[in-house]
Short mmCIF file of C-alpha atoms and ligand atoms in Angstrom, two decimals:
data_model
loop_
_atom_site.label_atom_id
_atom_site.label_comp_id
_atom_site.label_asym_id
_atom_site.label_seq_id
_atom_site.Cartn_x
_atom_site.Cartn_y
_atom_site.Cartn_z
CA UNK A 2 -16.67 -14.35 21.01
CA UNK A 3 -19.02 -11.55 22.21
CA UNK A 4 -18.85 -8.89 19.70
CA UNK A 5 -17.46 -5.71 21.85
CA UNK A 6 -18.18 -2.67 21.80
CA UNK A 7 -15.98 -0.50 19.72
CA UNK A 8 -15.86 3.68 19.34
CA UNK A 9 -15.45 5.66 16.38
CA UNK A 10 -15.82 9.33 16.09
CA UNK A 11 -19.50 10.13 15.35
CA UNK A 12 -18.76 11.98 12.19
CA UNK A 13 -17.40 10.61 9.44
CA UNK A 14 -16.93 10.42 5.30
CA UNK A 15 -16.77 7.38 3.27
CA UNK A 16 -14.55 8.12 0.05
CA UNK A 17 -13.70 5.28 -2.42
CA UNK A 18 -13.85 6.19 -5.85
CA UNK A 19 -12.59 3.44 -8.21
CA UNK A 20 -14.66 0.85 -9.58
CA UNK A 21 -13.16 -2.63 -9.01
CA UNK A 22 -13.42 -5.71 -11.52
CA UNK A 23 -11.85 -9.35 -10.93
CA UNK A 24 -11.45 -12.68 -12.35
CA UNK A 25 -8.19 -14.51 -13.80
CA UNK A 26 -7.45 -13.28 -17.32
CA UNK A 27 -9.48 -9.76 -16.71
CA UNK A 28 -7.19 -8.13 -18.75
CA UNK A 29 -8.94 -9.10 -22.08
CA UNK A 30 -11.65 -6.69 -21.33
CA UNK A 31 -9.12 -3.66 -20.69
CA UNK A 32 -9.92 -2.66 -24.34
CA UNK A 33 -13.63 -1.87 -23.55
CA UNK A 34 -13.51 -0.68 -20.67
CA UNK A 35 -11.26 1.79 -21.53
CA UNK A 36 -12.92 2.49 -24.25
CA UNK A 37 -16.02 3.60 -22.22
CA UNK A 38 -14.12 5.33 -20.34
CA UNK A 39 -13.40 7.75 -23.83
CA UNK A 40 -9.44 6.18 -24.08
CA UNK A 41 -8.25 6.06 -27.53
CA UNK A 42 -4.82 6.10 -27.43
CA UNK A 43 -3.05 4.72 -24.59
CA UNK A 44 0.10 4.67 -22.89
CA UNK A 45 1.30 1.66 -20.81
CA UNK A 46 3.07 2.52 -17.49
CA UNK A 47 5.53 0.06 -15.72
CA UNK A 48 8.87 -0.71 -14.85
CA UNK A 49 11.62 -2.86 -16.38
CA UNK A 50 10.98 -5.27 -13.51
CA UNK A 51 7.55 -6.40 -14.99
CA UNK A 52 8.44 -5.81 -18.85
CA UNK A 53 11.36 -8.54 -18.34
CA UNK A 54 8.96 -11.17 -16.69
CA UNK A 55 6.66 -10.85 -20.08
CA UNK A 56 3.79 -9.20 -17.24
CA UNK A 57 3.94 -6.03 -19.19
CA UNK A 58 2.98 -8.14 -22.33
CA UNK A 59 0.20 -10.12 -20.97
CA UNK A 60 -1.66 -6.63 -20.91
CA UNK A 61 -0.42 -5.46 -24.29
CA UNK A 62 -1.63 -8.67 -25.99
CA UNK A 63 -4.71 -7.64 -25.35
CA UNK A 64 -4.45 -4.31 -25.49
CA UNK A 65 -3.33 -4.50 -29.30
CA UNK A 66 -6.25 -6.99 -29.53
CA UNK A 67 -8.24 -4.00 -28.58
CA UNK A 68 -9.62 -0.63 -30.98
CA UNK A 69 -7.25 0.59 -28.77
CA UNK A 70 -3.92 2.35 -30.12
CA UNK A 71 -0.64 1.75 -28.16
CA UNK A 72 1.28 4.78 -28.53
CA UNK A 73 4.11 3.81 -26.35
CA UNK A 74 5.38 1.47 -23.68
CA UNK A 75 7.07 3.95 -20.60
CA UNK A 76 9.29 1.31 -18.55
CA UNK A 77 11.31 3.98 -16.69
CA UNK A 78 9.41 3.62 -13.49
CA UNK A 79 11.93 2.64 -10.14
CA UNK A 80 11.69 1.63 -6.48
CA UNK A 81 9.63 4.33 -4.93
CA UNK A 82 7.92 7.48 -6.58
CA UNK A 83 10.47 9.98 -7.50
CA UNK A 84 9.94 13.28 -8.61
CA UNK A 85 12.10 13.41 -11.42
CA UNK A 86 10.96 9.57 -12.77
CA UNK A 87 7.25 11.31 -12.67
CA UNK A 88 8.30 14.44 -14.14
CA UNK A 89 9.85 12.11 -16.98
CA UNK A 90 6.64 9.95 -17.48
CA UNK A 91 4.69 13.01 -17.65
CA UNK A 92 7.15 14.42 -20.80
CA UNK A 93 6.88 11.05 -22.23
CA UNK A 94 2.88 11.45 -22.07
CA UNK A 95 2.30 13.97 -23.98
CA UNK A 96 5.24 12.95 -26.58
CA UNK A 97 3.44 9.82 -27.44
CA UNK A 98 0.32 11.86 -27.39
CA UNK A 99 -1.70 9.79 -25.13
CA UNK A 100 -4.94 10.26 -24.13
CA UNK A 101 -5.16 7.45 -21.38
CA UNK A 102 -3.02 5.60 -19.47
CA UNK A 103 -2.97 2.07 -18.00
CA UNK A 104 -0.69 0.94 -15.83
CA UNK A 105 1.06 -2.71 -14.47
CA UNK A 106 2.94 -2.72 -11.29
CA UNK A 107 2.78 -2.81 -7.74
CA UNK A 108 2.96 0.41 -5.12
CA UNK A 109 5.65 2.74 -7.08
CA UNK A 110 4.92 2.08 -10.29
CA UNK A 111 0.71 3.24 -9.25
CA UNK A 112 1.79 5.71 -7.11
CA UNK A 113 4.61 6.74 -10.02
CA UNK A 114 1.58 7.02 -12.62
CA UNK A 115 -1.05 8.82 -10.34
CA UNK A 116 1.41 11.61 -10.00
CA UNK A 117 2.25 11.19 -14.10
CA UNK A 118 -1.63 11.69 -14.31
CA UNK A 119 -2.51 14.62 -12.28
CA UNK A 120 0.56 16.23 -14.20
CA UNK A 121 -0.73 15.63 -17.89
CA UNK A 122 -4.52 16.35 -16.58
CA UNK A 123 -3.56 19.59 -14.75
CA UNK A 124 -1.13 20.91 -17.21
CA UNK A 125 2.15 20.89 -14.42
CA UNK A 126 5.71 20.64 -15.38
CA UNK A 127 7.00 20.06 -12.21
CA UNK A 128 5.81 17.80 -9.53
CA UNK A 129 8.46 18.83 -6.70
CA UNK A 130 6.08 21.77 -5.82
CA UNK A 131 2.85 19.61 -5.78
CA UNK A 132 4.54 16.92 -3.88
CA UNK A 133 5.58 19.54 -0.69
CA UNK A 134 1.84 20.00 -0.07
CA UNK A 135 0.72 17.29 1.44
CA UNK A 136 -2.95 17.87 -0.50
CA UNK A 137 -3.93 18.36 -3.40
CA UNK A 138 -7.59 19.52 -3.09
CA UNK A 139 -7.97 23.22 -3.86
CA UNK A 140 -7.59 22.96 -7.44
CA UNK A 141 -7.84 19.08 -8.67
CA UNK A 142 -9.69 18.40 -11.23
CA UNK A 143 -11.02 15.16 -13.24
CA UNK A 144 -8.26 13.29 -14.79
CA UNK A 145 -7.96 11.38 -18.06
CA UNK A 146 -8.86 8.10 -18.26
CA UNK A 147 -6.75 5.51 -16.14
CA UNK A 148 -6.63 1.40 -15.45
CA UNK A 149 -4.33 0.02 -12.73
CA UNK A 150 -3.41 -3.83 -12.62
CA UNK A 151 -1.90 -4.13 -9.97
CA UNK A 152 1.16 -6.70 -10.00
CA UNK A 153 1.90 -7.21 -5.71
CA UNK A 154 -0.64 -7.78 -3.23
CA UNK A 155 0.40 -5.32 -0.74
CA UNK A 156 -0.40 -1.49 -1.33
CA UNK A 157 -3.65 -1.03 -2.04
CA UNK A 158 -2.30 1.84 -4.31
CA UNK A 159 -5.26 0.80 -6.94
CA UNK A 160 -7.95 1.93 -4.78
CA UNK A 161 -6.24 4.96 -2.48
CA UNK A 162 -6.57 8.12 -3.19
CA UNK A 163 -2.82 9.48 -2.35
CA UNK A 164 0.47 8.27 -3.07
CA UNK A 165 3.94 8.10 -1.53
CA UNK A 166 6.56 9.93 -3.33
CA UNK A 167 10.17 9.71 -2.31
CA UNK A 168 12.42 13.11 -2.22
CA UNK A 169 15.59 11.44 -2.66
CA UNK A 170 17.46 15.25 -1.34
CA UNK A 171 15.64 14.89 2.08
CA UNK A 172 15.78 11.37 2.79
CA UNK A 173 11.81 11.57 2.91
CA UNK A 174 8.96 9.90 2.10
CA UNK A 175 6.02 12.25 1.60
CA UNK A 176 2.29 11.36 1.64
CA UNK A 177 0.45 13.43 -1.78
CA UNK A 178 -3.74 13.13 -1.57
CA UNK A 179 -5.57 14.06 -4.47
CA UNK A 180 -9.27 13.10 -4.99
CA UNK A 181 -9.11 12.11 -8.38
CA UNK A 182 -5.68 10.50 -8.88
CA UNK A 183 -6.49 6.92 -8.18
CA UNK A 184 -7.39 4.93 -10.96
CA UNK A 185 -10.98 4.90 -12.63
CA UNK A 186 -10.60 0.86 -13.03
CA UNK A 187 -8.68 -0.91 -10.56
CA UNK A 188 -8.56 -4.99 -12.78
CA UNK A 189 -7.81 -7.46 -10.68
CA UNK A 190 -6.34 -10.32 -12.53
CA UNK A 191 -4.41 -12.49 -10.63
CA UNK A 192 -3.16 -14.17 -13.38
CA UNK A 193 -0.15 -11.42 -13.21
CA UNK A 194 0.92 -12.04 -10.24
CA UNK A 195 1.86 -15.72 -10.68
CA UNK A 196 5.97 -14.90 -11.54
CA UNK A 197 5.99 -12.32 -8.48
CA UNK A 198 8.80 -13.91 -6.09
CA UNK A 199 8.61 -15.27 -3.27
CA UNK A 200 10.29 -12.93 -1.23
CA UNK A 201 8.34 -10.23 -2.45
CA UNK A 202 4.96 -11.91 -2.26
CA UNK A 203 5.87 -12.22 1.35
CA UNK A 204 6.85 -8.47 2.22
CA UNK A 205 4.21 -7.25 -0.14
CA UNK A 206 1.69 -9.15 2.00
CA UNK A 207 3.04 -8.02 5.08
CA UNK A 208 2.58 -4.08 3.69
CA UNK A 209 -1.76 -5.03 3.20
CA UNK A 210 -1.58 -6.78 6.29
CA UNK A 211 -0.13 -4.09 8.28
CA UNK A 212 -2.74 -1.98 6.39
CA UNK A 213 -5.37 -3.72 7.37
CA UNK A 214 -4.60 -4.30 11.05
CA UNK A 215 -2.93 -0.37 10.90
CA UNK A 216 -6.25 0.36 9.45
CA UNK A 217 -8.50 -0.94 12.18
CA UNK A 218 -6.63 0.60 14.87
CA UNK A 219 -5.94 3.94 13.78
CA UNK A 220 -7.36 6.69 16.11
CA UNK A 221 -9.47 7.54 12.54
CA UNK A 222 -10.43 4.15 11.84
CA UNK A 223 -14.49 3.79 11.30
CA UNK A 224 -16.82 1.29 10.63
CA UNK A 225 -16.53 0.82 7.25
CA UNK A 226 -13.29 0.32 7.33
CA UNK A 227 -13.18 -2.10 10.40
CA UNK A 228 -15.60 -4.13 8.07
CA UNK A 229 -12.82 -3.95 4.66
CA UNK A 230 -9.69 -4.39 7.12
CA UNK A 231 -11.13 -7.43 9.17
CA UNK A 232 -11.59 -9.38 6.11
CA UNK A 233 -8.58 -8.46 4.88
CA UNK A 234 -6.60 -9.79 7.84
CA UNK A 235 -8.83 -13.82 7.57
CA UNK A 236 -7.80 -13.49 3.39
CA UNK A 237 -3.98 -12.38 4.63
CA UNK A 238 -3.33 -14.76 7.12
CA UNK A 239 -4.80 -17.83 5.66
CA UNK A 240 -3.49 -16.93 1.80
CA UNK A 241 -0.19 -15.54 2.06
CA UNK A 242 1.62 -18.55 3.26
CA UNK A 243 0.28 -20.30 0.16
CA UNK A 244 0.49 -17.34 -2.39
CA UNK A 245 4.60 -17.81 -0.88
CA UNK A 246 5.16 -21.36 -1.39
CA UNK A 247 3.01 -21.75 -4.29
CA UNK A 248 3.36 -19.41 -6.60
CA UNK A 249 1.10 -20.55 -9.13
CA UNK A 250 -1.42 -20.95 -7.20
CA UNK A 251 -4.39 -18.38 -8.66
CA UNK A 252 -7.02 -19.07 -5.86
CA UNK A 253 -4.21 -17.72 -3.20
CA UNK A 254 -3.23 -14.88 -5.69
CA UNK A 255 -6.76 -13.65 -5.96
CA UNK A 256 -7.71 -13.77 -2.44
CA UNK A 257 -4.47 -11.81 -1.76
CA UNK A 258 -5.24 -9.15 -4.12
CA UNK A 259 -9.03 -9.02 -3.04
CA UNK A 260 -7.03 -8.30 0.48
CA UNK A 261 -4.77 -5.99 -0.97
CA UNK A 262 -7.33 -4.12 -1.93
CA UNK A 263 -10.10 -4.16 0.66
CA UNK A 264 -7.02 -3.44 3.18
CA UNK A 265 -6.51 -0.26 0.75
CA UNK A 266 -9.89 0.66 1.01
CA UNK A 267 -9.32 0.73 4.57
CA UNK A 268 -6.80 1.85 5.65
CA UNK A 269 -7.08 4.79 2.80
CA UNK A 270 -10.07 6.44 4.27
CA UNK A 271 -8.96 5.83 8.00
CA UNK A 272 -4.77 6.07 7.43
CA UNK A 273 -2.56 3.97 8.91
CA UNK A 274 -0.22 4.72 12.43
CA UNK A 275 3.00 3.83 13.43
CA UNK A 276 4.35 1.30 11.59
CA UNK A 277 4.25 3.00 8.77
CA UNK A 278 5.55 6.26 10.16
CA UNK A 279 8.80 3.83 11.43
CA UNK A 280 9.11 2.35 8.35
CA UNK A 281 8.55 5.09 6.02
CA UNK A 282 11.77 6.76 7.75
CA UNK A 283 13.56 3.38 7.32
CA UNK A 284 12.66 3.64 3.18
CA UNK A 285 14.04 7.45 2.97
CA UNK A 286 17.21 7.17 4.75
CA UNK A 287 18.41 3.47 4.61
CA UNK A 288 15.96 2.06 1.25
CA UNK A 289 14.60 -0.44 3.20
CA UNK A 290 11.41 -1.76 0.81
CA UNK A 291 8.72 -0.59 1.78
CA UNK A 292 6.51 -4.26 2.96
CA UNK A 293 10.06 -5.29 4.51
CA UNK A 294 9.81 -2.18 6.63
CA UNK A 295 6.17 -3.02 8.01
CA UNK A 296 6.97 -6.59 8.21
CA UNK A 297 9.53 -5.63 10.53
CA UNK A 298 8.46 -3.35 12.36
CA UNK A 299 4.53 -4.39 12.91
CA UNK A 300 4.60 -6.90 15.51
CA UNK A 301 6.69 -4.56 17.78
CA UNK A 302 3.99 -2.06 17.57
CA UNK A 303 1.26 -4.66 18.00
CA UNK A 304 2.99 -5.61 21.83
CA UNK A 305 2.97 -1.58 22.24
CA UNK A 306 -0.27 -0.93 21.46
CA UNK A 307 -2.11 -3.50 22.42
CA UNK A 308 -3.33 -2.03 25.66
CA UNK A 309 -4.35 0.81 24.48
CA UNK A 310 -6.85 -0.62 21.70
CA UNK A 311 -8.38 -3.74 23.27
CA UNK A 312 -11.48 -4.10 21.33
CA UNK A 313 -9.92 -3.65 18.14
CA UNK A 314 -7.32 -5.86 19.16
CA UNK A 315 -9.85 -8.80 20.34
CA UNK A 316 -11.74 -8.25 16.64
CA UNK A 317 -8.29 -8.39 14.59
CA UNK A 318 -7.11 -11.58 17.01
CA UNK A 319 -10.22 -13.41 16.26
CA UNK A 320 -9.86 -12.87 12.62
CA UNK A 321 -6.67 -14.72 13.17
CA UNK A 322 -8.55 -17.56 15.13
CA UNK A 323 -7.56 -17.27 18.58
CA UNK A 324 -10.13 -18.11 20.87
CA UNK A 325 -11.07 -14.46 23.02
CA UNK A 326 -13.29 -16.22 24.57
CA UNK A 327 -11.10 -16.46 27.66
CA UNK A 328 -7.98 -14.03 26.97
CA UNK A 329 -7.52 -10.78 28.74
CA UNK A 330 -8.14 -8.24 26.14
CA UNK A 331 -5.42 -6.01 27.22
CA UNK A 332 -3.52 -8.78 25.81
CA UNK A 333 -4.82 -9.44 22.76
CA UNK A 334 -2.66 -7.40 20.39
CA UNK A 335 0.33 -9.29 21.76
CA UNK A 336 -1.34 -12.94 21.32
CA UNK A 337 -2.02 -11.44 17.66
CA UNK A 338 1.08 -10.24 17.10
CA UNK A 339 2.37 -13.64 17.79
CA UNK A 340 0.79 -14.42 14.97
CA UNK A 341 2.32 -12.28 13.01
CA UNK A 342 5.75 -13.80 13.75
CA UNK A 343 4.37 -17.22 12.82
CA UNK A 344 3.01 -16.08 9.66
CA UNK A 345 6.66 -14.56 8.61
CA UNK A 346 7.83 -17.45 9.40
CA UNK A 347 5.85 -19.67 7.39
CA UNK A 348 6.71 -16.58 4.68
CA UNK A 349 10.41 -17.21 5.11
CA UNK A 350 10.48 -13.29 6.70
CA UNK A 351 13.37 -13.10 9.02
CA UNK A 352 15.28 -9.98 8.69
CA UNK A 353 15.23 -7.97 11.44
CA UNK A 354 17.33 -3.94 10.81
CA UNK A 355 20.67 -5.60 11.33
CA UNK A 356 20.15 -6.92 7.93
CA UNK A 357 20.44 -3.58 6.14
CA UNK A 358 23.62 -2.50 8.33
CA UNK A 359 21.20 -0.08 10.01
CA UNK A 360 23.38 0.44 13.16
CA UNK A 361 22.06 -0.16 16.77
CA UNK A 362 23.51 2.80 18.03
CA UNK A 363 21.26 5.15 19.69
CA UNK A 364 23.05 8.21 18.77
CA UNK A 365 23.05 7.31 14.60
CA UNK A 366 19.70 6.68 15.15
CA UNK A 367 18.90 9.80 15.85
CA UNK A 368 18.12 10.78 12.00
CA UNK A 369 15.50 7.96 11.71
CA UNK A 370 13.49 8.89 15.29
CA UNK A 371 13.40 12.78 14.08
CA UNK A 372 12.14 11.76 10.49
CA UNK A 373 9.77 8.74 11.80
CA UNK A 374 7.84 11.43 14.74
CA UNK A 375 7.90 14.05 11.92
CA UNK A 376 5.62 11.19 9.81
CA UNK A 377 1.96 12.22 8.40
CA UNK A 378 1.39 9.01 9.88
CA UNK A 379 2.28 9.04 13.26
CA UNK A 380 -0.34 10.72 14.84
CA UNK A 381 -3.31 8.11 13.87
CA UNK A 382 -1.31 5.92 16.19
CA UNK A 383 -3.88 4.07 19.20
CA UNK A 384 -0.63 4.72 21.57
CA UNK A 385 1.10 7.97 21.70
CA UNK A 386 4.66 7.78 20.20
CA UNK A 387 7.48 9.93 21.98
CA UNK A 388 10.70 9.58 20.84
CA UNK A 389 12.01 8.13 23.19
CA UNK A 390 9.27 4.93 22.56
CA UNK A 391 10.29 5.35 18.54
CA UNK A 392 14.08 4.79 19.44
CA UNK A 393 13.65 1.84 21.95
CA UNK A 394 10.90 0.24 19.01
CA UNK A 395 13.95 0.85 16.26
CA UNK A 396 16.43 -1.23 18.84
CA UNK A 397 13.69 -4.30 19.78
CA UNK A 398 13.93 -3.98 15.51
CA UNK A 399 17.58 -4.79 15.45
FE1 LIG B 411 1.89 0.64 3.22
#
């Protein structure tokens, strides 16, 4: 295929502040690194989840291995970021007195310790007031030392420097940016992510995916992060069926978390569009994880953008294999989101809405439309979302 030409606003900033280690078994070097990093005494954040399938330990074996000194073991972390789960991990902090943190988990259980981080580094109590400004800028300053291993290949919460915290009053899900909350080691061991489901390897995926392709096509995307989300979609689509229905299989695993991450990189400097605003409304009012959400709800954005971004579109479906040589490029999101159905598929992904008694009922949907065109993310969409486009996407949905 011809490369084409593709636009990007002349100005822009490249961001990406974590440095980023992998190989299967990583973790045994958490001890040093942290330790150059000035850690001492460190607290582990995760959630019950990962403690119960012995992923917590796998880190603590080595961490105890370490000069490090454990000083507690916070497993309180839940679905989503809430304010009152990071306002509890912060108290917990400074109990233990910690000086570091690392952390094992997927999206909320990163996103869940950022926030713990900037709280204990800034000296808050609170995080309700942080979280209703949507940055965090002003008045950030460096934070103490912090490793992520990340447990899913989906978020990209490792490298990004924001996080999605849930306010469980509103029904919303609210996008927090700080420059310095990410972690200063993202470890890559894939290793951890051999007991992760199936079902949630597969809607995991589907969230770096939709990252990556969300990524490219954003009306902020740039080259840099065409480069990190094109990759990420050839890892994705050839790795994700086989992290699915092998589990054990540490090749796939690391290849999806390389994705995971280069999609994060992405999509993180150039934001995402609007499957994520859709689906982050579908998390706050109805809990609908967040991967499931994006899984759903990509491919019908794909068919409604796809005129609107051809170029992009013809780079993401030759990622994916299809021959542009001869395909109208107007029509290349929709050939590429056909992919996208084939790849759930082959993921076993075939909820549509009507599987969490969301109901198709224009009027009840009402709620979802309002929150989902109020998103921080809807605006980076290729296509311009009205309403009225929002409501009809939620229906194709059911
Ligand atoms: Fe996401």
């Amino acid at each position: 295929m011809k490369f084409p030409d593709i636009e990007f606003d002349p100005f822009f900033a490249w961001v990406n502040r974590p440095k980023i280690m992998y190989s299967p078994g990583l973790r045994s070097e958490v001890g040093y690194e942290l330790g150059e990093l000035g850690g001492k005494k460190v607290a582990v954040f995760t959630d019950k989840g990962i403690v119960d399938a012995g992923v917590a330990q796998m880190v603590i074996d080595e961490i105890e291995k370490s000069d490090l000194e454990l000083v507690g073991v916070f497993d309180g972390i839940v679905q989503d970021a809430r304010i009152e789960t990071i306002n509890e991990g912060a108290k917990y902090y400074k109990k233990v007195g910690a000086d570091s943190m690392v952390v094992v988990g997927g999206g909320s259980v990163m996103d869940t310790s950022k926030a713990i981080n900037i709280m204990v580094g800034e000296g808050h109590e609170d995080f309700k007031p942080l979280a209703e400004q949507a940055a965090l800028y002003d008045t950030a300053k460096r934070l103490p030392p912090h490793i992520a291993f990340p447990t899913t290949a989906g978020t990209g919460s490792e490298v990004t420097s924001a996080m999605v915290v849930l306010d469980v009053e509103e029904h919303l899900k609210l996008s927090v940016a700080h420059p310095y909350c990410n972690c200063d080691i993202a470890m890559l061991d894939p290793e951890l992510m051999v007991k992760l489901p199936p079902k949630i390897t597969a809607f995991t995926g589907m969230d770096a995916l939709t990252h990556a392709i969300e990524g490219m096509t954003a009306t902020s995307h740039e080259p840099i992060a065409d480069a990190l989300c094109i990759h990420a979609i050839r890892l994705i689509v050839k790795y994700l069926p086989i992290a699915v229905n092998k589990p054990e299989d540490v090749e796939a695993r690391g290849y999806m978390l390389i994705a995971s991450t280069l999609a994060g990189m992405g999509f993180g400097n150039s934001m995402t569009g609007g499957v994520h605003a859709t689906a982050h409304a579908l998390g706050g009012v109805y809990g609908v994880a967040h991967g499931m959400a994006n899984g759903i709800m990509l491919p019908l954005l794909m068919d409604f953008n796809t005129k609107e971004a051809p170029e992009k579109f013809m780079l993401i479906a030759d990622a994916m294999d299809i021959d542009c040589n001869k395909i109208d490029p107007k029509e290349a999101g929709t050939l590429a989101a056909g992919v996208v159905r084939k790849l759930k598929k082959k993921c076993g992904l075939t909820e549509t809405l009507k599987d969490f008694d969301i109901p198709d009922d224009a009027e009840k949907l009402q709620q979802l439309v309002e929150i989902a065109s109020g998103d921080s993310q809807v605006g980076y969409n290729p296509r311009y979302l009205e309403e009225e486009d929002i409501l009809k996407l939620y229906l194709e949905a059911m």
